[in-house]
Amino acid sequence: PDGQLVSGGGLNGTNRSIQLGRFDTNFTQQVCKDGFFNQGGDGECVVCPSGSFMNGTGLSMVQYEGHVPLVPPSLCNRCPENSTSEPASVGNQSCLCAPGYSGPDAGPCPPCPPNAYKAIPGSSPCLPCSRPMSGSPLAATICECEPGHHPDQRVGVMQNGASCIFCSGGSFKLARGNVECTPCEDQERPKNFSYWVDPAPPDAFCPFLCFEGFTSPLKTPLNQYQCVPCAKVPGSNPCSAGEYWNSTCSTTQSPGCRGCDNMRGEGVYRLHP
């Protein structure tokens, strides 16, 4: 929690303390440098670690000739939530909002909203992601390419996501992230009479289309994807009463008899559409 007292690690002799004078023949008075605290015991001055600060100097009594220090130890204060500081910081103004969070020095530091980011510590504002090709979750430090998009290799990853481009046909990417699109396997598309959808849609796995006049039957474990010629319009009505002949031919739909909706089927031959 905010204001919690923390401890730090010792440093070498050059930063330990500054001798100011003597109280008497048995004790030496020392004051810790700014950003250091007295951890008690032998009066060693220790740096306040990252994420904390010292309100002022910490008085330290060094043990001398077997006597016990008279001044109690001083302690560092923890920075507010979602903020950080450099080691040996003085005052709460040294606590800066962490990357992904924005606010005044010393806090409070609310998170950046979704589809925004902040890459550096400090009071600078959160910046928007380049939409709709990139986005981000709450408290983001960088924008990521949305599904169906990847960073342009000629530019590289950009913090605001401006380098995100569509995945090319024959590849897929179904989740947000700054990674490359995954190439499709050869068996995910018929060898003949077909082509990849380009660019690849963000919500589909390796979609393909058949050439005009061809359709793709449903794939089963016993066969591979294939594109076959569409059935020709029959010379006579092959449909039963309550059905009509639909001549539509596409990758996902082949010609055939269809049930009539909200109509009275008399078995009359009809060309459709």
mmCIF file with all atom_site columns, C-alpha atoms in Angstrom, residues 76-193:
data_model
loop_
_atom_site.group_PDB
_atom_site.id
_atom_site.type_symbol
_atom_site.label_atom_id
_atom_site.label_alt_id
_atom_site.label_comp_id
_atom_site.label_asym_id
_atom_site.label_entity_id
_atom_site.label_seq_id
_atom_site.pdbx_PDB_ins_code
_atom_site.Cartn_x
_atom_site.Cartn_y
_atom_site.Cartn_z
_atom_site.occupancy
_atom_site.B_iso_or_equiv
_atom_site.pdbx_formal_charge
_atom_site.auth_seq_id
_atom_site.auth_comp_id
_atom_site.auth_asym_id
_atom_site.auth_atom_id
_atom_site.pdbx_PDB_model_num
ATOM 1   C CA . CYS A 1 76  ? 12.048 4.885   2.933   1.00 0.00 ? 76  CYS A CA 1
ATOM 2   C CA . ASN A 1 77  ? 8.455  5.485   1.770   1.00 0.00 ? 77  ASN A CA 1
ATOM 3   C CA . ARG A 1 78  ? 6.931  3.407   -1.019  1.00 0.00 ? 78  ARG A CA 1
ATOM 4   C CA . CYS A 1 79  ? 5.758  5.235   -4.135  1.00 0.00 ? 79  CYS A CA 1
ATOM 5   C CA . PRO A 1 80  ? 1.993  5.346   -4.859  1.00 0.00 ? 80  PRO A CA 1
ATOM 6   C CA . GLU A 1 81  ? 0.414  2.489   -6.785  1.00 0.00 ? 81  GLU A CA 1
ATOM 7   C CA . ASN A 1 82  ? 1.347  2.223   -10.498 1.00 0.00 ? 82  ASN A CA 1
ATOM 8   C CA . SER A 1 83  ? 4.298  4.591   -10.111 1.00 0.00 ? 83  SER A CA 1
ATOM 9   C CA . THR A 1 84  ? 8.042  4.113   -9.785  1.00 0.00 ? 84  THR A CA 1
ATOM 10  C CA . SER A 1 85  ? 11.224 6.047   -8.976  1.00 0.00 ? 85  SER A CA 1
ATOM 11  C CA . GLU A 1 86  ? 14.969 5.859   -9.437  1.00 0.00 ? 86  GLU A CA 1
ATOM 12  C CA . PRO A 1 87  ? 17.111 4.534   -6.563  1.00 0.00 ? 87  PRO A CA 1
ATOM 13  C CA . ALA A 1 88  ? 18.076 7.186   -3.996  1.00 0.00 ? 88  ALA A CA 1
ATOM 14  C CA . SER A 1 89  ? 15.038 9.383   -4.789  1.00 0.00 ? 89  SER A CA 1
ATOM 15  C CA . VAL A 1 90  ? 14.016 12.257  -2.493  1.00 0.00 ? 90  VAL A CA 1
ATOM 16  C CA . GLY A 1 91  ? 10.389 13.406  -2.081  1.00 0.00 ? 91  GLY A CA 1
ATOM 17  C CA . ASN A 1 92  ? 7.203  11.911  -3.510  1.00 0.00 ? 92  ASN A CA 1
ATOM 18  C CA . GLN A 1 93  ? 7.540  14.081  -6.628  1.00 0.00 ? 93  GLN A CA 1
ATOM 19  C CA . SER A 1 94  ? 10.259 11.619  -7.650  1.00 0.00 ? 94  SER A CA 1
ATOM 20  C CA . CYS A 1 95  ? 7.541  8.973   -8.111  1.00 0.00 ? 95  CYS A CA 1
ATOM 21  C CA . LEU A 1 96  ? 6.565  8.937   -11.788 1.00 0.00 ? 96  LEU A CA 1
ATOM 22  C CA . CYS A 1 97  ? 3.632  7.095   -13.338 1.00 0.00 ? 97  CYS A CA 1
ATOM 23  C CA . ALA A 1 98  ? 4.858  3.817   -14.789 1.00 0.00 ? 98  ALA A CA 1
ATOM 24  C CA . PRO A 1 99  ? 4.564  2.939   -18.507 1.00 0.00 ? 99  PRO A CA 1
ATOM 25  C CA . GLY A 1 100 ? 0.940  2.058   -19.258 1.00 0.00 ? 100 GLY A CA 1
ATOM 26  C CA . TYR A 1 101 ? -0.284 4.574   -16.641 1.00 0.00 ? 101 TYR A CA 1
ATOM 27  C CA . SER A 1 102 ? -0.631 8.358   -16.812 1.00 0.00 ? 102 SER A CA 1
ATOM 28  C CA . GLY A 1 103 ? -1.059 11.075  -14.216 1.00 0.00 ? 103 GLY A CA 1
ATOM 29  C CA . PRO A 1 104 ? 0.812  13.793  -12.312 1.00 0.00 ? 104 PRO A CA 1
ATOM 30  C CA . ASP A 1 105 ? 4.111  13.145  -10.561 1.00 0.00 ? 105 ASP A CA 1
ATOM 31  C CA . ALA A 1 106 ? 3.421  11.614  -7.131  1.00 0.00 ? 106 ALA A CA 1
ATOM 32  C CA . GLY A 1 107 ? 0.154  10.137  -8.505  1.00 0.00 ? 107 GLY A CA 1
ATOM 33  C CA . PRO A 1 108 ? -2.558 9.118   -8.770  1.00 0.00 ? 108 PRO A CA 1
ATOM 34  C CA . CYS A 1 109 ? -1.740 7.074   -11.876 1.00 0.00 ? 109 CYS A CA 1
ATOM 35  C CA . PRO A 1 110 ? -4.815 5.572   -13.597 1.00 0.00 ? 110 PRO A CA 1
ATOM 36  C CA . PRO A 1 111 ? -4.239 3.042   -16.408 1.00 0.00 ? 111 PRO A CA 1
ATOM 37  C CA . CYS A 1 112 ? -4.319 3.898   -20.084 1.00 0.00 ? 112 CYS A CA 1
ATOM 38  C CA . PRO A 1 113 ? -7.710 2.912   -21.562 1.00 0.00 ? 113 PRO A CA 1
ATOM 39  C CA . PRO A 1 114 ? -8.072 0.146   -24.164 1.00 0.00 ? 114 PRO A CA 1
ATOM 40  C CA . ASN A 1 115 ? -6.701 1.023   -27.623 1.00 0.00 ? 115 ASN A CA 1
ATOM 41  C CA . ALA A 1 116 ? -4.218 3.483   -26.135 1.00 0.00 ? 116 ALA A CA 1
ATOM 42  C CA . TYR A 1 117 ? -0.670 3.148   -24.834 1.00 0.00 ? 117 TYR A CA 1
ATOM 43  C CA . LYS A 1 118 ? 2.155  4.892   -22.969 1.00 0.00 ? 118 LYS A CA 1
ATOM 44  C CA . ALA A 1 119 ? 5.698  3.594   -23.393 1.00 0.00 ? 119 ALA A CA 1
ATOM 45  C CA . ILE A 1 120 ? 7.683  5.740   -20.937 1.00 0.00 ? 120 ILE A CA 1
ATOM 46  C CA . PRO A 1 121 ? 7.379  6.710   -17.247 1.00 0.00 ? 121 PRO A CA 1
ATOM 47  C CA . GLY A 1 122 ? 6.217  10.212  -16.337 1.00 0.00 ? 122 GLY A CA 1
ATOM 48  C CA . SER A 1 123 ? 3.198  12.476  -16.638 1.00 0.00 ? 123 SER A CA 1
ATOM 49  C CA . SER A 1 124 ? 2.881  12.356  -20.437 1.00 0.00 ? 124 SER A CA 1
ATOM 50  C CA . PRO A 1 125 ? -0.604 11.377  -21.707 1.00 0.00 ? 125 PRO A CA 1
ATOM 51  C CA . CYS A 1 126 ? -1.655 8.032   -23.133 1.00 0.00 ? 126 CYS A CA 1
ATOM 52  C CA . LEU A 1 127 ? -1.570 8.014   -26.936 1.00 0.00 ? 127 LEU A CA 1
ATOM 53  C CA . PRO A 1 128 ? -4.116 6.370   -29.270 1.00 0.00 ? 128 PRO A CA 1
ATOM 54  C CA . CYS A 1 129 ? -3.382 3.231   -31.264 1.00 0.00 ? 129 CYS A CA 1
ATOM 55  C CA . SER A 1 130 ? -3.713 3.303   -35.036 1.00 0.00 ? 130 SER A CA 1
ATOM 56  C CA . ARG A 1 131 ? -7.201 1.911   -35.553 1.00 0.00 ? 131 ARG A CA 1
ATOM 57  C CA . PRO A 1 132 ? -8.592 -0.357  -36.801 1.00 0.00 ? 132 PRO A CA 1
ATOM 58  C CA . MET A 1 133 ? -5.416 -2.270  -37.718 1.00 0.00 ? 133 MET A CA 1
ATOM 59  C CA . SER A 1 134 ? -4.021 -2.217  -34.157 1.00 0.00 ? 134 SER A CA 1
ATOM 60  C CA . GLY A 1 135 ? -5.290 -2.066  -30.583 1.00 0.00 ? 135 GLY A CA 1
ATOM 61  C CA . SER A 1 136 ? -4.337 -2.703  -26.974 1.00 0.00 ? 136 SER A CA 1
ATOM 62  C CA . PRO A 1 137 ? -5.757 -3.864  -23.631 1.00 0.00 ? 137 PRO A CA 1
ATOM 63  C CA . LEU A 1 138 ? -5.966 -1.780  -20.443 1.00 0.00 ? 138 LEU A CA 1
ATOM 64  C CA . ALA A 1 139 ? -2.638 -0.302  -19.207 1.00 0.00 ? 139 ALA A CA 1
ATOM 65  C CA . ALA A 1 140 ? -0.732 -1.101  -22.406 1.00 0.00 ? 140 ALA A CA 1
ATOM 66  C CA . THR A 1 141 ? 2.815  0.025   -23.149 1.00 0.00 ? 141 THR A CA 1
ATOM 67  C CA . ILE A 1 142 ? 2.568  -0.721  -26.892 1.00 0.00 ? 142 ILE A CA 1
ATOM 68  C CA . CYS A 1 143 ? -0.146 -1.289  -29.515 1.00 0.00 ? 143 CYS A CA 1
ATOM 69  C CA . GLU A 1 144 ? -0.450 -4.686  -31.169 1.00 0.00 ? 144 GLU A CA 1
ATOM 70  C CA . CYS A 1 145 ? -1.684 -5.699  -34.604 1.00 0.00 ? 145 CYS A CA 1
ATOM 71  C CA . GLU A 1 146 ? -5.282 -6.895  -34.631 1.00 0.00 ? 146 GLU A CA 1
ATOM 72  C CA . PRO A 1 147 ? -6.274 -10.350 -35.981 1.00 0.00 ? 147 PRO A CA 1
ATOM 73  C CA . GLY A 1 148 ? -5.654 -10.554 -39.710 1.00 0.00 ? 148 GLY A CA 1
ATOM 74  C CA . HIS A 1 149 ? -2.821 -7.992  -39.479 1.00 0.00 ? 149 HIS A CA 1
ATOM 75  C CA . HIS A 1 150 ? 0.933  -8.142  -38.862 1.00 0.00 ? 150 HIS A CA 1
ATOM 76  C CA . PRO A 1 151 ? 3.840  -5.662  -38.661 1.00 0.00 ? 151 PRO A CA 1
ATOM 77  C CA . ASP A 1 152 ? 5.224  -4.631  -42.044 1.00 0.00 ? 152 ASP A CA 1
ATOM 78  C CA . GLN A 1 153 ? 8.699  -6.176  -42.164 1.00 0.00 ? 153 GLN A CA 1
ATOM 79  C CA . ARG A 1 154 ? 9.967  -3.211  -44.179 1.00 0.00 ? 154 ARG A CA 1
ATOM 80  C CA . VAL A 1 155 ? 9.126  -0.885  -41.274 1.00 0.00 ? 155 VAL A CA 1
ATOM 81  C CA . GLY A 1 156 ? 9.194  -3.090  -38.187 1.00 0.00 ? 156 GLY A CA 1
ATOM 82  C CA . VAL A 1 157 ? 7.065  -2.887  -35.052 1.00 0.00 ? 157 VAL A CA 1
ATOM 83  C CA . MET A 1 158 ? 5.866  0.635   -34.220 1.00 0.00 ? 158 MET A CA 1
ATOM 84  C CA . GLN A 1 159 ? 4.583  1.545   -30.761 1.00 0.00 ? 159 GLN A CA 1
ATOM 85  C CA . ASN A 1 160 ? 1.355  3.054   -32.099 1.00 0.00 ? 160 ASN A CA 1
ATOM 86  C CA . GLY A 1 161 ? 0.678  0.104   -34.444 1.00 0.00 ? 161 GLY A CA 1
ATOM 87  C CA . ALA A 1 162 ? 0.942  2.237   -37.601 1.00 0.00 ? 162 ALA A CA 1
ATOM 88  C CA . SER A 1 163 ? 3.051  -0.423  -39.347 1.00 0.00 ? 163 SER A CA 1
ATOM 89  C CA . CYS A 1 164 ? 0.331  -3.115  -39.133 1.00 0.00 ? 164 CYS A CA 1
ATOM 90  C CA . ILE A 1 165 ? -0.820 -4.407  -42.528 1.00 0.00 ? 165 ILE A CA 1
ATOM 91  C CA . PHE A 1 166 ? -3.170 -7.156  -43.741 1.00 0.00 ? 166 PHE A CA 1
ATOM 92  C CA . CYS A 1 167 ? -2.090 -10.784 -43.797 1.00 0.00 ? 167 CYS A CA 1
ATOM 93  C CA . SER A 1 168 ? -1.679 -11.927 -47.390 1.00 0.00 ? 168 SER A CA 1
ATOM 94  C CA . GLY A 1 169 ? -3.707 -14.731 -48.933 1.00 0.00 ? 169 GLY A CA 1
ATOM 95  C CA . GLY A 1 170 ? -2.478 -18.166 -47.945 1.00 0.00 ? 170 GLY A CA 1
ATOM 96  C CA . SER A 1 171 ? -1.780 -17.142 -44.340 1.00 0.00 ? 171 SER A CA 1
ATOM 97  C CA . PHE A 1 172 ? -3.783 -16.490 -41.171 1.00 0.00 ? 172 PHE A CA 1
ATOM 98  C CA . LYS A 1 173 ? -3.599 -14.742 -37.794 1.00 0.00 ? 173 LYS A CA 1
ATOM 99  C CA . LEU A 1 174 ? -6.560 -15.132 -35.450 1.00 0.00 ? 174 LEU A CA 1
ATOM 100 C CA . ALA A 1 175 ? -5.305 -13.287 -32.340 1.00 0.00 ? 175 ALA A CA 1
ATOM 101 C CA . ARG A 1 176 ? -3.963 -9.819  -31.518 1.00 0.00 ? 176 ARG A CA 1
ATOM 102 C CA . GLY A 1 177 ? -0.177 -9.511  -31.358 1.00 0.00 ? 177 GLY A CA 1
ATOM 103 C CA . ASN A 1 178 ? 2.937  -8.194  -33.080 1.00 0.00 ? 178 ASN A CA 1
ATOM 104 C CA . VAL A 1 179 ? 3.850  -11.521 -34.670 1.00 0.00 ? 179 VAL A CA 1
ATOM 105 C CA . GLU A 1 180 ? 3.905  -12.648 -38.268 1.00 0.00 ? 180 GLU A CA 1
ATOM 106 C CA . CYS A 1 181 ? 0.978  -14.360 -39.962 1.00 0.00 ? 181 CYS A CA 1
ATOM 107 C CA . THR A 1 182 ? 1.178  -18.153 -40.108 1.00 0.00 ? 182 THR A CA 1
ATOM 108 C CA . PRO A 1 183 ? 1.447  -19.723 -43.577 1.00 0.00 ? 183 PRO A CA 1
ATOM 109 C CA . CYS A 1 184 ? -1.370 -22.100 -44.532 1.00 0.00 ? 184 CYS A CA 1
ATOM 110 C CA . GLU A 1 185 ? -0.637 -25.753 -45.275 1.00 0.00 ? 185 GLU A CA 1
ATOM 111 C CA . ASP A 1 186 ? -0.915 -26.826 -48.912 1.00 0.00 ? 186 ASP A CA 1
ATOM 112 C CA . GLN A 1 187 ? -3.700 -29.278 -48.079 1.00 0.00 ? 187 GLN A CA 1
ATOM 113 C CA . GLU A 1 188 ? -5.894 -26.427 -46.820 1.00 0.00 ? 188 GLU A CA 1
ATOM 114 C CA . ARG A 1 189 ? -6.742 -25.516 -50.421 1.00 0.00 ? 189 ARG A CA 1
ATOM 115 C CA . PRO A 1 190 ? -7.637 -27.624 -53.489 1.00 0.00 ? 190 PRO A CA 1
ATOM 116 C CA . LYS A 1 191 ? -4.721 -28.167 -55.840 1.00 0.00 ? 191 LYS A CA 1
ATOM 117 C CA . ASN A 1 192 ? -6.794 -27.209 -58.898 1.00 0.00 ? 192 ASN A CA 1
ATOM 118 C CA . PHE A 1 193 ? -9.359 -24.549 -59.829 1.00 0.00 ? 193 PHE A CA 1
#
